[in-house]
Amino acid sequence: MSENGKPVRQAQDKPKLAMYWGAGCGGCEIAVLNIAEKILIVDEVFDIAFFPCIADFKVKDVEGYPDGYIDLCLFDGAIRNSENEEMAQLLRRKSKVLVAFGSCAYEGCIPGLSNLTSKEATLRTVYLDNPTIDNPDGILPQPFYDVPEGTLEIPVFYNTVKSLDQVVDVDYYLPGCPPEPHQIWAVLQVVVAALTQGAALPPSGSIIGAGEVAVCQECSLKKDEKVIERFYRPYEIIPDPTVCLLEQGLMCLGPATRSGCGALCPQVGMGCRGCYGPLAGVEDQGAKMLTAVASVLDVGKPGDDEAELERQLDAAIETIVDPAGTFYRFSMSHSLLRRAKVNGN
Amino acid sequence: MTTKRITIDPITRLEGHGKIEIFLDEAGEVENAYFQIPELRGFEQFCVGRPAEEMPRITNRICGVCPEAHHMAATKALDALYGVEPSSAAKKVREMFYSAFYVTDHTVHFYALGAPDFVLGPTAPAAERNILGVIHKVGTEIGLQVINCRKRNHHVIQMLGGRGVHPVAGMPGGWSQAVTEEMRQEIEGYARENVEFALFSLQLFADVVLANQEYVDLILSDAFTHRTYYMGTVDENNCVNFYDGLIRVVDPDGREFIKYPAQDYAQHIAERVEPWTYLKFPYLKEVGWKGFVDGKDSGVYCTTPLSRLNAADGMATPQAQAAFEKFYETLGSEKVNGRYQPIHHRLATHWARLVELLYAAERMLELVQDPEITDPNVRVTVNTTPTEGIGSVEAPRGTLTHHYQTDENGILTKVNLIVGTTNNYAPIAMSVKKAAQGLIHNGTVITEGLLNTIEMAFRNYDPCMSCATHSLPGQMPLEVVIRDAAGNEVERLRQFV
């Protein structure tokens, strides 16, 4: 018995849950906590086997588990250094079901924008060039460094930010930056039913905890199939809060993005940036968005010659600032592009 | 010569990654301890080329625990970049949103990350030393109070900012949507509950921690004490402010050292690079970097709830002011020239965090009752030409500064970020080493509980390594240092790009 008189939980009887972060921000962990009081049900159903954000287990504990010991492992964060990859391999081995949890693990997310630049430029900016840097000797962090007491080691960073499935086999993908709590809870219920009642799990490789249509189809803003002549920056106009933002000339990735979030951003007057990833059956979210942009842009008037039309179209396209960083805001690592060629990398 | 090495990896219950290496000498005493940050991300570089107005939505991904802080610092940097002053209503909506964030963030830290050490004790079994263990110990009812506090404030964050995590509403010169009377009424109810919850949490701290002499002795022990400079943002009355004000630094004796607007930050702060960690060490330029040492001659400064209280003269709301006075009186601080002397005991940071929790709750209630809060005039159009902008807020883990330069089209050409936890890197490293030296001696058995006590040395800072590791370099080459018997460097071989 524990001190407050409740029976001590039978650790060996419950399914084992792990949650680990690669190169992520911790927002996925916060999103799990945001299932609120249902976290107590998770505590009832599972035993936590590894969850560095909130529980004191160390890597050596995981190494000591038999293979397949963890029933469900939620892996968030991208793969960008040797430690992330080693942990992904360790947790793959120790887990029956491995979920790429959130946009980073699924498709690289914001950190994947690093694939648009080079390691040299990053090192220069971070350690040598910034306005507050005091580094006259040009010191850079080193994977192995001898201090008087011994050698200190830090992980080796990769050139390219990778998604989880680019380093290990992944059973399921749960999109979103971060996934919305109601979707997390829906997925946990499916897994719990499978583990405790023998219900069927979705087919391996499925995208879970998301819809099958575009964000536009769950967005309440009014669409009139209106076309536009140019795009505006978000601060250049005050949009009608009841009308489709794209049809008012504000960039919105709703047409190219999988539903599941409830179209949250457009409801507060800000365009979607695509964090739920590409539509079902679409490999490249950015290419799909280009198509959507083409269908909403309409320039010229009857009688304009071809050269004039081309000039006007170019001018309209010019009003889309930073297309690569916008159309691939979340999906760079997993896109056909994967990374830009910079300095021969 | 070193005979033994102890590694704690990963450090748990902090947001992100971290590793501590402790080296013992032949006598079994601590020779040195290193707190290494094994991860970096590339925000300062990969944001270059992005449109500046996207920064509130990009930099919040630096940290999912405090995305609201990056969102707000970025939004304020955009105000400066475009030279546009938000309306009074827009500022109040932002600050109300920010207060709700502070309530939930300080609650998470205290109950999920800090409380296990006190409620369960630093030597409790690892499997119980977490938030669920706390709930098992103190009862589901209190656990539900904590859960409900988070739930209602994340709901407010979503209502005002668009999303519960990674909000989107911040714009140059304002906020993307106004507060309706219906929203206002709902938020007012939550704000009242927050004040009650903060008072309850302070009482819980008094009952569980202050009533236990063993814990009080631990808080006051030399192993967890450092005399450094302290930084925090203050209002026109030198009271703590999270959203806006001047940045004030006090010396270890509590005297004002500097007070400056955020745009002057580079005149006062510099960052040092060490080869054994990916994180930089900021320090006070006017004092200079003297290594990992305490005192007035060392430029090391600290930016935590304790630091903000030490840097301010008081709190701007009545109940928080009373809690502030009780904090200093109980810990034996005396007033000099009308100011309490700084408290240097790092474990008192947990208590200071609860004083701030009460302030955030009271401030949220003040704002939601302000007649201007439902003024629809919060979003503006901007047509100025941008060049450079600097914005700062108090993140829960310290002063957070965003600095942008752009071309005339508002495309970023340079980004510098000094984030909350990074400010505290040197003091955390010092605290870890001192705690190790105080607790590990010849013949001492290294039990897991002892190592957790060392982790407590950094956990009070609530370090958020997601925040701190906002840069991602590529693969890095090896460096070899050759030393003679006395430890002097004789040759350094470096293979770099």
PDB file of C-alpha atoms in Angstrom, chain A residues 2-4 6 9 20-31 33-40 43-44 48 50-61 80-81 83-84 109-123 125-135 137-159 161 176-181 233-239 250-251 261 264-265 267-273 275-276 318 321-322 324-326 329-330, chain B residues 2 5 8-17 19 21 23 31-32 34 36-46 49-54 57-58 61-65 82 108 112-113 126-132 135-137 140 144 147-148 150-151 154 158-159 161-166 168-172 176-177 265-266 269-280 283 289 379-382 403 409-411 414-418 448 452 455 459 466 471-481 483 489 492 494 496-497:
ATOM      1  CA  SER A   2       1.110   3.528  -0.650  1.00  0.00           C
ATOM      2  CA  GLU A   3       1.120   6.235   2.006  1.00  0.00           C
ATOM      3  CA  ASN A   4      -2.359   7.543   1.204  1.00  0.00           C
ATOM      4  CA  LYS A   6      -4.401   3.429  -2.178  1.00  0.00           C
ATOM      5  CA  ARG A   9      -0.327  -0.095  -9.030  1.00  0.00           C
ATOM      6  CA  TYR A  20      10.452  10.882 -26.484  1.00  0.00           C
ATOM      7  CA  TRP A  21      11.616  14.003 -28.282  1.00  0.00           C
ATOM      8  CA  GLY A  22      14.154  14.243 -31.045  1.00  0.00           C
ATOM      9  CA  ALA A  23      14.824  17.710 -32.399  1.00  0.00           C
ATOM     10  CA  GLY A  24      11.530  19.281 -31.371  1.00  0.00           C
ATOM     11  CA  CYS A  25      10.190  22.071 -29.235  1.00  0.00           C
ATOM     12  CA  GLY A  26       8.240  20.248 -26.527  1.00  0.00           C
ATOM     13  CA  GLY A  27       4.912  21.497 -27.909  1.00  0.00           C
ATOM     14  CA  CYS A  28       3.826  17.913 -28.636  1.00  0.00           C
ATOM     15  CA  GLU A  29       4.309  17.092 -24.946  1.00  0.00           C
ATOM     16  CA  ILE A  30       2.252  20.145 -24.000  1.00  0.00           C
ATOM     17  CA  ALA A  31      -0.435  19.029 -26.472  1.00  0.00           C
ATOM     18  CA  LEU A  33      -0.962  17.392 -21.356  1.00  0.00           C
ATOM     19  CA  ASN A  34      -3.751  19.432 -22.991  1.00  0.00           C
ATOM     20  CA  ILE A  35      -6.011  16.382 -23.117  1.00  0.00           C
ATOM     21  CA  ALA A  36      -6.541  17.683 -19.554  1.00  0.00           C
ATOM     22  CA  GLU A  37      -8.344  15.376 -17.101  1.00  0.00           C
ATOM     23  CA  LYS A  38      -8.140  12.486 -19.565  1.00  0.00           C
ATOM     24  CA  ILE A  39      -4.433  12.303 -18.688  1.00  0.00           C
ATOM     25  CA  LEU A  40      -5.621  10.559 -15.507  1.00  0.00           C
ATOM     26  CA  ASP A  43      -2.249   7.043 -16.125  1.00  0.00           C
ATOM     27  CA  GLU A  44      -4.822   4.386 -15.217  1.00  0.00           C
ATOM     28  CA  ILE A  48       5.042   5.138 -18.257  1.00  0.00           C
ATOM     29  CA  PHE A  50      10.105   6.475 -20.635  1.00  0.00           C
ATOM     30  CA  PHE A  51       9.036  10.131 -20.785  1.00  0.00           C
ATOM     31  CA  PRO A  52      11.985  12.469 -20.090  1.00  0.00           C
ATOM     32  CA  CYS A  53       9.830  15.605 -20.082  1.00  0.00           C
ATOM     33  CA  ILE A  54       7.926  14.629 -16.959  1.00  0.00           C
ATOM     34  CA  ALA A  55       9.327  11.423 -15.482  1.00  0.00           C
ATOM     35  CA  ASP A  56      12.730  10.389 -14.125  1.00  0.00           C
ATOM     36  CA  PHE A  57      13.770   7.525 -16.360  1.00  0.00           C
ATOM     37  CA  LYS A  58      17.199   7.480 -17.980  1.00  0.00           C
ATOM     38  CA  VAL A  59      18.404   6.018 -21.276  1.00  0.00           C
ATOM     39  CA  LYS A  60      19.996   3.116 -19.396  1.00  0.00           C
ATOM     40  CA  ASP A  61      16.515   2.075 -18.199  1.00  0.00           C
ATOM     41  CA  ARG A  80      19.025  16.241 -36.945  1.00  0.00           C
ATOM     42  CA  ASN A  81      21.916  14.786 -34.967  1.00  0.00           C
ATOM     43  CA  GLU A  83      21.823  11.299 -30.718  1.00  0.00           C
ATOM     44  CA  ASN A  84      18.344  11.731 -32.256  1.00  0.00           C
ATOM     45  CA  CYS A 109       8.318  20.876 -39.671  1.00  0.00           C
ATOM     46  CA  ILE A 110       9.838  24.332 -39.027  1.00  0.00           C
ATOM     47  CA  PRO A 111      13.321  22.910 -38.221  1.00  0.00           C
ATOM     48  CA  GLY A 112      13.247  21.442 -41.735  1.00  0.00           C
ATOM     49  CA  LEU A 113      13.595  24.994 -43.075  1.00  0.00           C
ATOM     50  CA  SER A 114      17.259  24.468 -42.176  1.00  0.00           C
ATOM     51  CA  ASN A 115      17.400  22.409 -45.354  1.00  0.00           C
ATOM     52  CA  LEU A 116      17.150  25.708 -47.247  1.00  0.00           C
ATOM     53  CA  THR A 117      20.515  26.858 -45.884  1.00  0.00           C
ATOM     54  CA  SER A 118      23.950  25.406 -45.213  1.00  0.00           C
ATOM     55  CA  LYS A 119      25.821  24.284 -42.118  1.00  0.00           C
ATOM     56  CA  GLU A 120      28.623  26.766 -42.831  1.00  0.00           C
ATOM     57  CA  ALA A 121      26.205  29.677 -42.910  1.00  0.00           C
ATOM     58  CA  THR A 122      24.537  28.453 -39.719  1.00  0.00           C
ATOM     59  CA  LEU A 123      27.833  28.103 -37.839  1.00  0.00           C
ATOM     60  CA  THR A 125      25.731  33.169 -37.946  1.00  0.00           C
ATOM     61  CA  VAL A 126      25.339  31.464 -34.577  1.00  0.00           C
ATOM     62  CA  TYR A 127      28.930  31.506 -33.284  1.00  0.00           C
ATOM     63  CA  LEU A 128      30.818  34.154 -35.212  1.00  0.00           C
ATOM     64  CA  ASP A 129      28.644  36.856 -36.755  1.00  0.00           C
ATOM     65  CA  ASN A 130      25.759  37.761 -34.463  1.00  0.00           C
ATOM     66  CA  PRO A 131      25.756  41.271 -32.943  1.00  0.00           C
ATOM     67  CA  THR A 132      26.267  40.061 -29.361  1.00  0.00           C
ATOM     68  CA  ILE A 133      28.994  37.469 -30.039  1.00  0.00           C
ATOM     69  CA  ASP A 134      32.228  37.719 -28.051  1.00  0.00           C
ATOM     70  CA  ASN A 135      34.411  35.111 -29.763  1.00  0.00           C
ATOM     71  CA  ASP A 137      39.393  33.209 -31.186  1.00  0.00           C
ATOM     72  CA  GLY A 138      36.667  31.919 -33.487  1.00  0.00           C
ATOM     73  CA  ILE A 139      35.805  29.001 -31.192  1.00  0.00           C
ATOM     74  CA  LEU A 140      33.204  26.529 -32.452  1.00  0.00           C
ATOM     75  CA  PRO A 141      31.622  23.692 -30.448  1.00  0.00           C
ATOM     76  CA  GLN A 142      33.404  20.380 -31.027  1.00  0.00           C
ATOM     77  CA  PRO A 143      31.949  16.837 -30.811  1.00  0.00           C
ATOM     78  CA  PHE A 144      34.966  15.785 -28.727  1.00  0.00           C
ATOM     79  CA  TYR A 145      36.829  18.284 -26.595  1.00  0.00           C
ATOM     80  CA  ASP A 146      39.589  17.727 -24.054  1.00  0.00           C
ATOM     81  CA  VAL A 147      39.161  19.643 -20.831  1.00  0.00           C
ATOM     82  CA  PRO A 148      41.792  19.258 -18.090  1.00  0.00           C
ATOM     83  CA  GLU A 149      39.711  16.554 -16.400  1.00  0.00           C
ATOM     84  CA  GLY A 150      38.980  14.439 -19.467  1.00  0.00           C
ATOM     85  CA  THR A 151      37.204  14.423 -22.824  1.00  0.00           C
ATOM     86  CA  LEU A 152      33.745  15.897 -23.235  1.00  0.00           C
ATOM     87  CA  GLU A 153      31.457  14.704 -26.009  1.00  0.00           C
ATOM     88  CA  ILE A 154      28.435  16.275 -27.671  1.00  0.00           C
ATOM     89  CA  PRO A 155      26.472  14.756 -30.575  1.00  0.00           C
ATOM     90  CA  VAL A 156      27.415  15.214 -34.209  1.00  0.00           C
ATOM     91  CA  PHE A 157      24.939  17.300 -36.191  1.00  0.00           C
ATOM     92  CA  TYR A 158      23.677  16.244 -39.584  1.00  0.00           C
ATOM     93  CA  ASN A 159      23.655  18.449 -42.640  1.00  0.00           C
ATOM     94  CA  VAL A 161      17.049  17.589 -41.067  1.00  0.00           C
ATOM     95  CA  GLY A 176      -0.025  18.693 -36.673  1.00  0.00           C
ATOM     96  CA  CYS A 177       2.207  21.299 -35.107  1.00  0.00           C
ATOM     97  CA  PRO A 178       1.302  20.257 -32.566  1.00  0.00           C
ATOM     98  CA  PRO A 179      -1.495  17.682 -32.991  1.00  0.00           C
ATOM     99  CA  GLU A 180      -4.749  18.982 -31.542  1.00  0.00           C
ATOM    100  CA  PRO A 181      -5.620  17.411 -28.157  1.00  0.00           C
ATOM    101  CA  ARG A 233       0.987  40.708 -46.881  1.00  0.00           C
ATOM    102  CA  PRO A 234      -1.131  40.074 -43.744  1.00  0.00           C
ATOM    103  CA  TYR A 235      -0.548  43.633 -42.473  1.00  0.00           C
ATOM    104  CA  GLU A 236      -1.452  45.338 -45.756  1.00  0.00           C
ATOM    105  CA  ILE A 237      -5.214  44.823 -45.512  1.00  0.00           C
ATOM    106  CA  ILE A 238      -7.811  44.237 -42.801  1.00  0.00           C
ATOM    107  CA  PRO A 239      -9.768  41.250 -44.088  1.00  0.00           C
ATOM    108  CA  LEU A 250      -4.164  36.626 -48.113  1.00  0.00           C
ATOM    109  CA  MET A 251      -1.988  33.526 -48.401  1.00  0.00           C
ATOM    110  CA  CYS A 261      -7.267  20.893 -36.773  1.00  0.00           C
ATOM    111  CA  LEU A 264      -8.218  27.222 -36.292  1.00  0.00           C
ATOM    112  CA  CYS A 265      -5.966  29.896 -37.816  1.00  0.00           C
ATOM    113  CA  GLN A 267     -11.028  31.695 -37.649  1.00  0.00           C
ATOM    114  CA  VAL A 268      -8.861  34.416 -36.093  1.00  0.00           C
ATOM    115  CA  GLY A 269      -8.081  36.101 -39.405  1.00  0.00           C
ATOM    116  CA  MET A 270      -4.741  34.446 -40.101  1.00  0.00           C
ATOM    117  CA  GLY A 271      -4.088  32.172 -43.086  1.00  0.00           C
ATOM    118  CA  CYS A 272      -3.288  28.465 -42.687  1.00  0.00           C
ATOM    119  CA  ARG A 273       0.415  27.636 -42.980  1.00  0.00           C
ATOM    120  CA  CYS A 275       1.013  22.243 -40.316  1.00  0.00           C
ATOM    121  CA  TYR A 276      -1.226  19.177 -40.857  1.00  0.00           C
ATOM    122  CA  GLU A 318       5.891  38.495 -57.454  1.00  0.00           C
ATOM    123  CA  VAL A 321       6.961  36.454 -50.976  1.00  0.00           C
ATOM    124  CA  ASP A 322       9.232  33.528 -50.074  1.00  0.00           C
ATOM    125  CA  ALA A 324       9.692  27.940 -50.825  1.00  0.00           C
ATOM    126  CA  GLY A 325       9.590  28.946 -47.151  1.00  0.00           C
ATOM    127  CA  THR A 326       5.806  29.417 -47.315  1.00  0.00           C
ATOM    128  CA  ARG A 329       6.800  25.760 -44.189  1.00  0.00           C
ATOM    129  CA  PHE A 330       6.217  22.418 -42.458  1.00  0.00           C
TER     130      PHE A 330
ATOM    131  CA  THR B   2      40.837  12.082 -12.770  1.00  0.00           C
ATOM    132  CA  ARG B   5      33.476  10.159 -14.070  1.00  0.00           C
ATOM    133  CA  ILE B   8      23.672  12.109 -15.919  1.00  0.00           C
ATOM    134  CA  ASP B   9      22.053  11.816 -19.346  1.00  0.00           C
ATOM    135  CA  PRO B  10      19.413  12.875 -20.240  1.00  0.00           C
ATOM    136  CA  ILE B  11      18.514  15.283 -17.499  1.00  0.00           C
ATOM    137  CA  THR B  12      14.860  14.657 -16.971  1.00  0.00           C
ATOM    138  CA  ARG B  13      12.017  16.984 -16.086  1.00  0.00           C
ATOM    139  CA  LEU B  14      13.384  19.957 -17.913  1.00  0.00           C
ATOM    140  CA  GLU B  15      12.028  20.926 -21.242  1.00  0.00           C
ATOM    141  CA  GLY B  16      14.597  19.762 -23.773  1.00  0.00           C
ATOM    142  CA  HIS B  17      17.944  18.048 -23.603  1.00  0.00           C
ATOM    143  CA  LYS B  19      23.805  16.363 -19.894  1.00  0.00           C
ATOM    144  CA  GLU B  21      29.482  15.408 -16.518  1.00  0.00           C
ATOM    145  CA  PHE B  23      34.800  14.603 -12.752  1.00  0.00           C
ATOM    146  CA  GLU B  31      37.234  18.250  -9.447  1.00  0.00           C
ATOM    147  CA  ASN B  32      34.868  19.838 -11.958  1.00  0.00           C
ATOM    148  CA  TYR B  34      30.147  20.463 -16.827  1.00  0.00           C
ATOM    149  CA  GLN B  36      26.532  20.424 -21.572  1.00  0.00           C
ATOM    150  CA  ILE B  37      23.834  21.229 -24.082  1.00  0.00           C
ATOM    151  CA  PRO B  38      24.035  18.577 -26.812  1.00  0.00           C
ATOM    152  CA  GLU B  39      21.574  20.165 -29.232  1.00  0.00           C
ATOM    153  CA  LEU B  40      21.315  23.285 -31.312  1.00  0.00           C
ATOM    154  CA  ARG B  41      18.834  24.515 -33.870  1.00  0.00           C
ATOM    155  CA  GLY B  42      19.221  26.929 -36.723  1.00  0.00           C
ATOM    156  CA  PHE B  43      16.553  29.578 -36.206  1.00  0.00           C
ATOM    157  CA  GLU B  44      18.925  32.556 -36.415  1.00  0.00           C
ATOM    158  CA  GLN B  45      20.103  31.301 -39.795  1.00  0.00           C
ATOM    159  CA  PHE B  46      17.091  29.621 -41.409  1.00  0.00           C
ATOM    160  CA  GLY B  49      15.037  34.942 -46.219  1.00  0.00           C
ATOM    161  CA  ARG B  50      11.628  34.613 -44.530  1.00  0.00           C
ATOM    162  CA  PRO B  51       9.110  37.509 -44.449  1.00  0.00           C
ATOM    163  CA  ALA B  52       9.489  39.269 -41.078  1.00  0.00           C
ATOM    164  CA  GLU B  53       5.749  39.185 -40.339  1.00  0.00           C
ATOM    165  CA  GLU B  54       5.921  35.380 -40.224  1.00  0.00           C
ATOM    166  CA  ARG B  57       4.457  32.039 -36.225  1.00  0.00           C
ATOM    167  CA  ILE B  58       7.934  30.629 -36.909  1.00  0.00           C
ATOM    168  CA  ARG B  61       8.347  26.718 -32.681  1.00  0.00           C
ATOM    169  CA  ILE B  62      11.577  27.430 -30.798  1.00  0.00           C
ATOM    170  CA  CYS B  63       9.678  26.247 -27.758  1.00  0.00           C
ATOM    171  CA  GLY B  64       6.351  24.491 -27.363  1.00  0.00           C
ATOM    172  CA  VAL B  65       6.379  25.156 -23.644  1.00  0.00           C
ATOM    173  CA  TYR B  82       7.616  48.776 -38.871  1.00  0.00           C
ATOM    174  CA  VAL B 108       3.157  23.475 -15.062  1.00  0.00           C
ATOM    175  CA  ALA B 112       4.856  18.919 -12.844  1.00  0.00           C
ATOM    176  CA  LEU B 113       8.547  19.757 -12.750  1.00  0.00           C
ATOM    177  CA  ALA B 126      12.280   7.442  -9.864  1.00  0.00           C
ATOM    178  CA  ALA B 127       9.019   5.860 -10.997  1.00  0.00           C
ATOM    179  CA  GLU B 128       7.013   7.996  -8.552  1.00  0.00           C
ATOM    180  CA  ARG B 129       8.960  11.265  -8.926  1.00  0.00           C
ATOM    181  CA  ASN B 130       6.664  12.918 -11.464  1.00  0.00           C
ATOM    182  CA  ILE B 131       3.389  14.829 -11.697  1.00  0.00           C
ATOM    183  CA  LEU B 132       1.341  11.632 -11.460  1.00  0.00           C
ATOM    184  CA  ILE B 135      -1.243  13.493  -7.655  1.00  0.00           C
ATOM    185  CA  HIS B 136      -1.059  10.045  -6.038  1.00  0.00           C
ATOM    186  CA  LYS B 137       0.456  11.665  -2.940  1.00  0.00           C
ATOM    187  CA  THR B 140      -6.763  13.496  -7.147  1.00  0.00           C
ATOM    188  CA  LEU B 144      -7.741  18.061 -10.879  1.00  0.00           C
ATOM    189  CA  ILE B 147      -5.372  20.151 -14.589  1.00  0.00           C
ATOM    190  CA  ASN B 148      -8.321  22.559 -14.670  1.00  0.00           C
ATOM    191  CA  ARG B 150      -4.068  24.511 -17.298  1.00  0.00           C
ATOM    192  CA  LYS B 151      -7.233  23.680 -19.221  1.00  0.00           C
ATOM    193  CA  HIS B 154      -5.010  27.152 -22.627  1.00  0.00           C
ATOM    194  CA  GLN B 158      -6.720  29.565 -27.976  1.00  0.00           C
ATOM    195  CA  MET B 159      -9.634  32.029 -27.840  1.00  0.00           C
ATOM    196  CA  GLY B 161      -4.391  33.695 -29.965  1.00  0.00           C
ATOM    197  CA  GLY B 162      -6.097  31.228 -32.297  1.00  0.00           C
ATOM    198  CA  ARG B 163      -4.454  28.030 -31.055  1.00  0.00           C
ATOM    199  CA  GLY B 164      -3.769  26.396 -27.666  1.00  0.00           C
ATOM    200  CA  VAL B 165      -0.124  25.782 -28.572  1.00  0.00           C
ATOM    201  CA  HIS B 166       1.732  27.953 -31.127  1.00  0.00           C
ATOM    202  CA  VAL B 168      -0.981  33.035 -34.525  1.00  0.00           C
ATOM    203  CA  ALA B 169      -2.701  36.372 -33.718  1.00  0.00           C
ATOM    204  CA  GLY B 170       0.303  38.699 -33.220  1.00  0.00           C
ATOM    205  CA  MET B 171       0.762  41.298 -35.978  1.00  0.00           C
ATOM    206  CA  PRO B 172       2.886  44.435 -36.397  1.00  0.00           C
ATOM    207  CA  SER B 176      -5.531  39.875 -35.501  1.00  0.00           C
ATOM    208  CA  GLN B 177      -8.873  39.843 -33.657  1.00  0.00           C
ATOM    209  CA  TYR B 265      20.539  45.268 -25.370  1.00  0.00           C
ATOM    210  CA  ALA B 266      23.678  44.786 -27.482  1.00  0.00           C
ATOM    211  CA  ILE B 269      24.991  41.924 -23.183  1.00  0.00           C
ATOM    212  CA  ALA B 270      27.641  39.811 -24.894  1.00  0.00           C
ATOM    213  CA  GLU B 271      27.693  36.053 -25.531  1.00  0.00           C
ATOM    214  CA  ARG B 272      30.671  33.788 -24.986  1.00  0.00           C
ATOM    215  CA  VAL B 273      31.300  30.572 -26.931  1.00  0.00           C
ATOM    216  CA  GLU B 274      32.778  27.420 -25.323  1.00  0.00           C
ATOM    217  CA  PRO B 275      33.910  24.424 -27.405  1.00  0.00           C
ATOM    218  CA  TRP B 276      32.302  21.744 -25.169  1.00  0.00           C
ATOM    219  CA  THR B 277      28.678  22.817 -25.538  1.00  0.00           C
ATOM    220  CA  TYR B 278      26.378  24.092 -28.275  1.00  0.00           C
ATOM    221  CA  LEU B 279      24.906  26.820 -26.067  1.00  0.00           C
ATOM    222  CA  LYS B 280      26.420  30.296 -25.627  1.00  0.00           C
ATOM    223  CA  TYR B 283      27.228  38.010 -19.602  1.00  0.00           C
ATOM    224  CA  TRP B 289      33.470  37.593 -18.420  1.00  0.00           C
ATOM    225  CA  ARG B 379      -5.723  45.513 -36.033  1.00  0.00           C
ATOM    226  CA  VAL B 380      -4.143  48.113 -38.300  1.00  0.00           C
ATOM    227  CA  THR B 381      -2.702  48.320 -41.786  1.00  0.00           C
ATOM    228  CA  VAL B 382       0.975  49.150 -42.051  1.00  0.00           C
ATOM    229  CA  HIS B 403      16.384  41.402 -33.019  1.00  0.00           C
ATOM    230  CA  ASN B 409      10.585  44.546 -48.610  1.00  0.00           C
ATOM    231  CA  GLY B 410      10.558  43.174 -45.058  1.00  0.00           C
ATOM    232  CA  ILE B 411      12.551  40.029 -45.913  1.00  0.00           C
ATOM    233  CA  LYS B 414      19.748  39.109 -39.937  1.00  0.00           C
ATOM    234  CA  VAL B 415      18.213  37.545 -36.811  1.00  0.00           C
ATOM    235  CA  ASN B 416      19.637  37.510 -33.279  1.00  0.00           C
ATOM    236  CA  LEU B 417      17.820  35.863 -30.392  1.00  0.00           C
ATOM    237  CA  ILE B 418      18.753  35.877 -26.704  1.00  0.00           C
ATOM    238  CA  GLU B 448      20.335   7.972  -7.540  1.00  0.00           C
ATOM    239  CA  ASN B 452      18.579  13.947  -8.342  1.00  0.00           C
ATOM    240  CA  GLU B 455      19.546  17.942 -10.774  1.00  0.00           C
ATOM    241  CA  ARG B 459      15.659  22.432 -12.091  1.00  0.00           C
ATOM    242  CA  SER B 466      14.138  23.740 -26.410  1.00  0.00           C
ATOM    243  CA  SER B 471      20.408  27.083 -33.497  1.00  0.00           C
ATOM    244  CA  LEU B 472      21.298  24.061 -35.548  1.00  0.00           C
ATOM    245  CA  PRO B 473      24.767  23.835 -36.990  1.00  0.00           C
ATOM    246  CA  GLY B 474      25.630  21.114 -39.445  1.00  0.00           C
ATOM    247  CA  GLN B 475      28.031  18.253 -38.830  1.00  0.00           C
ATOM    248  CA  MET B 476      31.070  19.441 -36.970  1.00  0.00           C
ATOM    249  CA  PRO B 477      34.680  18.406 -37.284  1.00  0.00           C
ATOM    250  CA  LEU B 478      36.911  17.080 -34.552  1.00  0.00           C
ATOM    251  CA  GLU B 479      39.199  19.218 -32.454  1.00  0.00           C
ATOM    252  CA  VAL B 480      42.173  17.697 -30.616  1.00  0.00           C
ATOM    253  CA  VAL B 481      43.853  19.451 -27.701  1.00  0.00           C
ATOM    254  CA  ARG B 483      48.154  19.080 -22.936  1.00  0.00           C
ATOM    255  CA  GLU B 489      47.904  23.398 -23.778  1.00  0.00           C
ATOM    256  CA  ARG B 492      45.662  22.415 -30.818  1.00  0.00           C
ATOM    257  CA  ARG B 494      41.516  21.715 -35.558  1.00  0.00           C
ATOM    258  CA  PHE B 496      37.272  23.041 -39.703  1.00  0.00           C
ATOM    259  CA  VAL B 497      35.338  23.697 -42.896  1.00  0.00           C
TER     260      VAL B 497
END
